[in-house]
Structures are given as C-alpha cells and as structure tokens.
XYZ file of C-alpha atoms in Angstrom:
228
model
C 150.548 -46.104 37.031
C 152.843 -43.519 35.460
C 151.570 -44.449 32.008
C 147.961 -43.999 33.131
C 148.764 -40.616 34.690
C 150.425 -39.438 31.451
C 147.364 -40.461 29.440
C 145.064 -38.518 31.794
C 147.259 -35.418 31.561
C 147.241 -35.617 27.752
C 143.444 -35.942 27.647
C 143.019 -32.949 29.974
C 145.365 -30.834 27.908
C 143.474 -31.716 24.718
C 140.164 -30.736 26.336
C 141.579 -27.391 27.476
C 143.083 -26.733 24.048
C 139.780 -27.555 22.341
C 137.890 -25.186 24.655
C 140.394 -22.415 24.018
C 140.155 -22.822 20.251
C 136.363 -22.853 20.429
C 136.363 -19.616 22.479
C 138.763 -17.855 20.105
C 136.803 -18.871 17.024
C 133.563 -17.736 18.646
C 135.030 -14.407 19.751
C 136.694 -13.664 16.436
C 133.571 -14.560 14.514
C 131.462 -12.332 16.731
C 133.842 -9.402 16.419
C 134.023 -9.635 12.625
C 130.255 -9.674 12.321
C 129.904 -6.578 14.523
C 132.535 -4.636 12.585
C 131.044 -5.573 9.246
C 127.666 -4.119 10.248
C 128.987 -0.812 11.625
C 131.259 0.403 8.826
C 129.871 3.540 7.152
C 131.889 5.045 4.281
C 132.997 8.663 4.533
C 131.533 10.535 1.579
C 131.474 14.024 3.120
C 135.237 14.531 3.124
C 135.713 13.690 -0.583
C 132.669 15.816 -1.468
C 134.047 18.870 0.324
C 137.444 18.397 -1.344
C 135.743 18.171 -4.758
C 133.826 21.394 -4.070
C 137.112 23.166 -3.244
C 138.630 21.969 -6.530
C 135.558 23.113 -8.441
C 135.688 26.509 -6.728
C 139.308 26.910 -7.839
C 138.284 26.331 -11.455
C 135.452 28.836 -11.145
C 137.700 31.514 -9.652
C 140.240 31.027 -12.446
C 137.530 31.167 -15.119
C 138.491 27.694 -16.330
C 135.236 26.731 -18.038
C 136.783 23.680 -19.704
C 138.087 22.322 -16.415
C 134.753 22.946 -14.714
C 132.933 21.212 -17.581
C 135.117 18.131 -17.117
C 134.007 17.898 -13.471
C 130.275 18.061 -14.238
C 127.921 15.143 -13.734
C 126.264 13.605 -16.788
C 122.921 15.149 -15.801
C 124.470 18.617 -15.538
C 126.175 18.242 -18.935
C 122.861 17.270 -20.511
C 121.255 20.369 -18.979
C 123.908 22.883 -20.091
C 124.665 21.137 -23.455
C 128.186 22.543 -23.839
C 130.776 24.737 -22.018
C 129.175 27.870 -23.481
C 125.902 26.977 -21.772
C 127.737 26.480 -18.487
C 129.524 29.855 -18.539
C 126.603 31.995 -17.207
C 126.198 29.589 -14.283
C 129.891 29.840 -13.454
C 129.776 33.646 -13.724
C 126.966 33.799 -11.145
C 128.739 31.323 -8.904
C 131.999 33.272 -9.179
C 130.242 36.516 -8.220
C 128.751 34.883 -5.121
C 132.183 33.549 -4.101
C 133.886 36.947 -4.322
C 135.048 38.425 -1.030
C 134.199 35.361 1.070
C 136.547 32.918 2.761
C 133.873 30.559 4.091
C 134.415 26.821 3.786
C 132.366 24.308 1.839
C 130.421 22.145 4.281
C 128.666 18.848 3.544
C 125.237 19.000 5.155
C 123.402 15.987 3.748
C 124.256 12.710 2.064
C 122.591 9.707 0.501
C 125.088 6.854 0.631
C 124.777 4.339 -2.192
C 126.971 1.346 -2.975
C 125.864 0.427 -6.491
C 126.230 3.967 -7.869
C 127.799 7.276 -6.744
C 126.573 8.652 -3.440
C 124.830 12.056 -3.394
C 126.237 14.743 -1.081
C 124.822 18.263 -0.724
C 127.570 20.823 -0.070
C 126.949 24.468 0.868
C 129.023 27.596 1.461
C 126.971 30.174 3.385
C 124.390 31.545 0.929
C 126.370 30.517 -2.154
C 124.344 28.306 -4.483
C 124.637 24.729 -3.169
C 126.409 21.984 -5.069
C 125.391 18.355 -5.477
C 128.511 16.187 -5.447
C 128.424 12.602 -6.721
C 130.985 10.504 -4.855
C 131.879 7.050 -6.278
C 133.062 4.878 -3.389
C 136.698 3.859 -3.681
C 137.466 6.318 -6.487
C 138.824 9.447 -4.805
C 139.341 12.267 -7.277
C 136.600 11.081 -9.643
C 133.793 13.024 -7.970
C 131.332 14.839 -10.231
C 129.547 18.147 -9.603
C 126.088 19.485 -10.383
C 125.915 23.260 -9.705
C 122.250 23.433 -10.697
C 120.538 21.968 -7.622
C 116.777 22.730 -7.862
C 115.827 25.421 -5.322
C 113.536 24.880 -2.368
C 111.606 27.971 -1.279
C 112.583 28.591 2.335
C 111.959 31.563 4.612
C 113.454 31.914 8.082
C 113.254 34.494 10.862
C 114.365 34.723 14.473
C 111.994 33.315 17.086
C 113.446 33.713 20.573
C 116.377 31.321 20.982
C 115.423 29.540 17.769
C 114.169 30.302 14.294
C 110.843 29.977 12.539
C 111.051 28.400 9.088
C 108.412 28.055 6.417
C 108.310 26.000 3.213
C 105.803 27.642 0.828
C 106.190 24.914 -1.808
C 107.942 22.142 0.121
C 106.992 19.006 2.022
C 108.164 19.228 5.672
C 107.938 15.444 6.041
C 110.569 15.004 3.320
C 112.750 17.926 4.405
C 115.754 17.879 6.704
C 116.992 21.087 8.354
C 120.555 22.031 9.251
C 121.715 25.176 11.041
C 125.228 26.618 10.646
C 126.513 29.252 13.097
C 129.227 31.911 12.751
C 131.915 29.383 13.734
C 130.746 27.130 10.876
C 129.487 24.499 13.304
C 126.772 22.292 11.848
C 123.798 21.734 14.150
C 120.816 19.431 13.731
C 117.889 21.265 15.333
C 114.851 19.974 17.151
C 111.610 20.667 15.296
C 108.243 21.906 16.550
C 105.400 22.030 14.054
C 103.526 25.354 14.042
C 101.370 25.076 10.918
C 101.140 22.727 7.973
C 104.234 24.304 6.386
C 105.882 26.176 9.253
C 108.093 24.898 12.072
C 110.167 26.281 14.944
C 113.752 25.066 15.078
C 115.782 25.064 18.290
C 119.153 23.643 19.308
C 121.163 23.197 22.490
C 123.209 26.429 22.397
C 121.363 29.766 22.567
C 121.191 31.587 19.246
C 123.805 34.347 19.181
C 124.757 36.144 16.012
C 123.632 35.241 12.507
C 122.948 31.649 11.489
C 122.395 30.027 8.114
C 119.426 27.676 7.830
C 119.574 24.938 5.197
C 116.562 22.930 4.111
C 117.136 19.737 2.081
C 114.048 18.133 0.600
C 114.631 14.646 -0.795
C 112.370 14.008 -3.785
C 112.137 11.039 -6.142
C 114.121 13.009 -8.738
C 116.825 14.203 -6.348
C 117.272 16.868 -3.672
C 115.951 20.422 -3.588
C 117.843 22.844 -1.361
C 116.851 26.129 0.257
C 119.189 28.511 2.086
C 118.264 31.457 4.329
C 120.236 33.664 6.723
C 118.838 34.807 10.074
C 120.708 37.794 11.534
C 121.332 38.009 15.250
C-alpha cells in the first residue's frame, strides 16, 4: 500500500513539474517575441550629438575637420575643402549670437544602411545626419539639405502654412516653441497647397515651423518663424 502511494505521489509531482515547465516556456517565448517586435533604435540622440560636434568645428573655422565629417554625397557636391568653405562661412554667420540647441525633428530609420535624421537649430540651415546603427561617433553630415519653400503666418491659436512648390501629402510638419518643445500639430487642409496647423497648447510667443518633405532622392526642408 505504501509503495503504491509513493508511486502515485511521484506521478503527480511529475505532472505538476511538466505543467510548470510548459507554462514557463510558453511565457518566456511570448515575452521574447513581444520585446523583439517593439525595439526601436534611438537615432535622434546620436544625430544631435553629431550636429553639436560639427557646430564646434564650424565655430573654430576647422574646415579640414568639418570635411572629415561630411557624407560621401556632400563631398561629391563640394569637391574639396575649398568648395566647402563658403558653406561653412554662411553656417557660422547664422550660428553667431545664438545659444539654441540642435533638435532632431524627423528620421528615417534604416538597418541595412545609415539612418537619415533631419536636425534643426531655429532658422539655421538644417543638417542631414547619417547615423550608422551600432557605430556611435561615425555619423556623417550633409549641410546642403535641399530647401523646401515654406511660408507661415499666425492664424488664431494656430498657424497657416503654404507650400508653393511642395507636396503636402509627402510633407510632415513640426512646430517648436520658445521653450524648444517639439510639437506635432493637427492639420486642416485649406487649399491644395495650404493648411492650418493647430496643437494642444495655445500659441503664445514666436514659434518655428518646420516642413520636411520626403522625396525619392532624400528630404527637402523648409523653416519659417511666426512671431507672437
């Protein structure tokens, strides 16, 4: 009788152990799958840091250092450091007397090649930063982002924007306030190329409106300031 009872206890314990292992395996497998699908790499932080480094080179007049940070496309456009110098002179003039921060406002994350991040600093010419995942410090800069014609004016609590030569369906808008907070506005179409942008907080003081149009050949960026 005792032997039979011991056998029954052993069988019950094995069943409980098997159920526990099955539950753990199922739970762990489910958790791993969920985490694997939700991980998004941070490319904005490295892009902003790269823009700060590039700004330092511009302020010091280090054309050689700035040339080393350029993307291949930018180097092909400017040919040599001498061709880059006028661009850096204009950028340096726009940086003078301002302590605003570089802010990443748009990104195109890519895994098989460097991600594209658009970085702006008030009305300073925007930068396109190429961020290779897993290679911090190897970011590359293109200071010659093609311009997007953008006009903006106050419209009650929001702003009215117009894209004379742009495609609103391919354009994303970002609004930056005096505290350098980035806001993604709601959009109301007014005409084929004009829209009204609004956001949760009432508009107080000047704001900077950024328009990023994604084209097949890369982004075009427009910047406009609306005074309070």
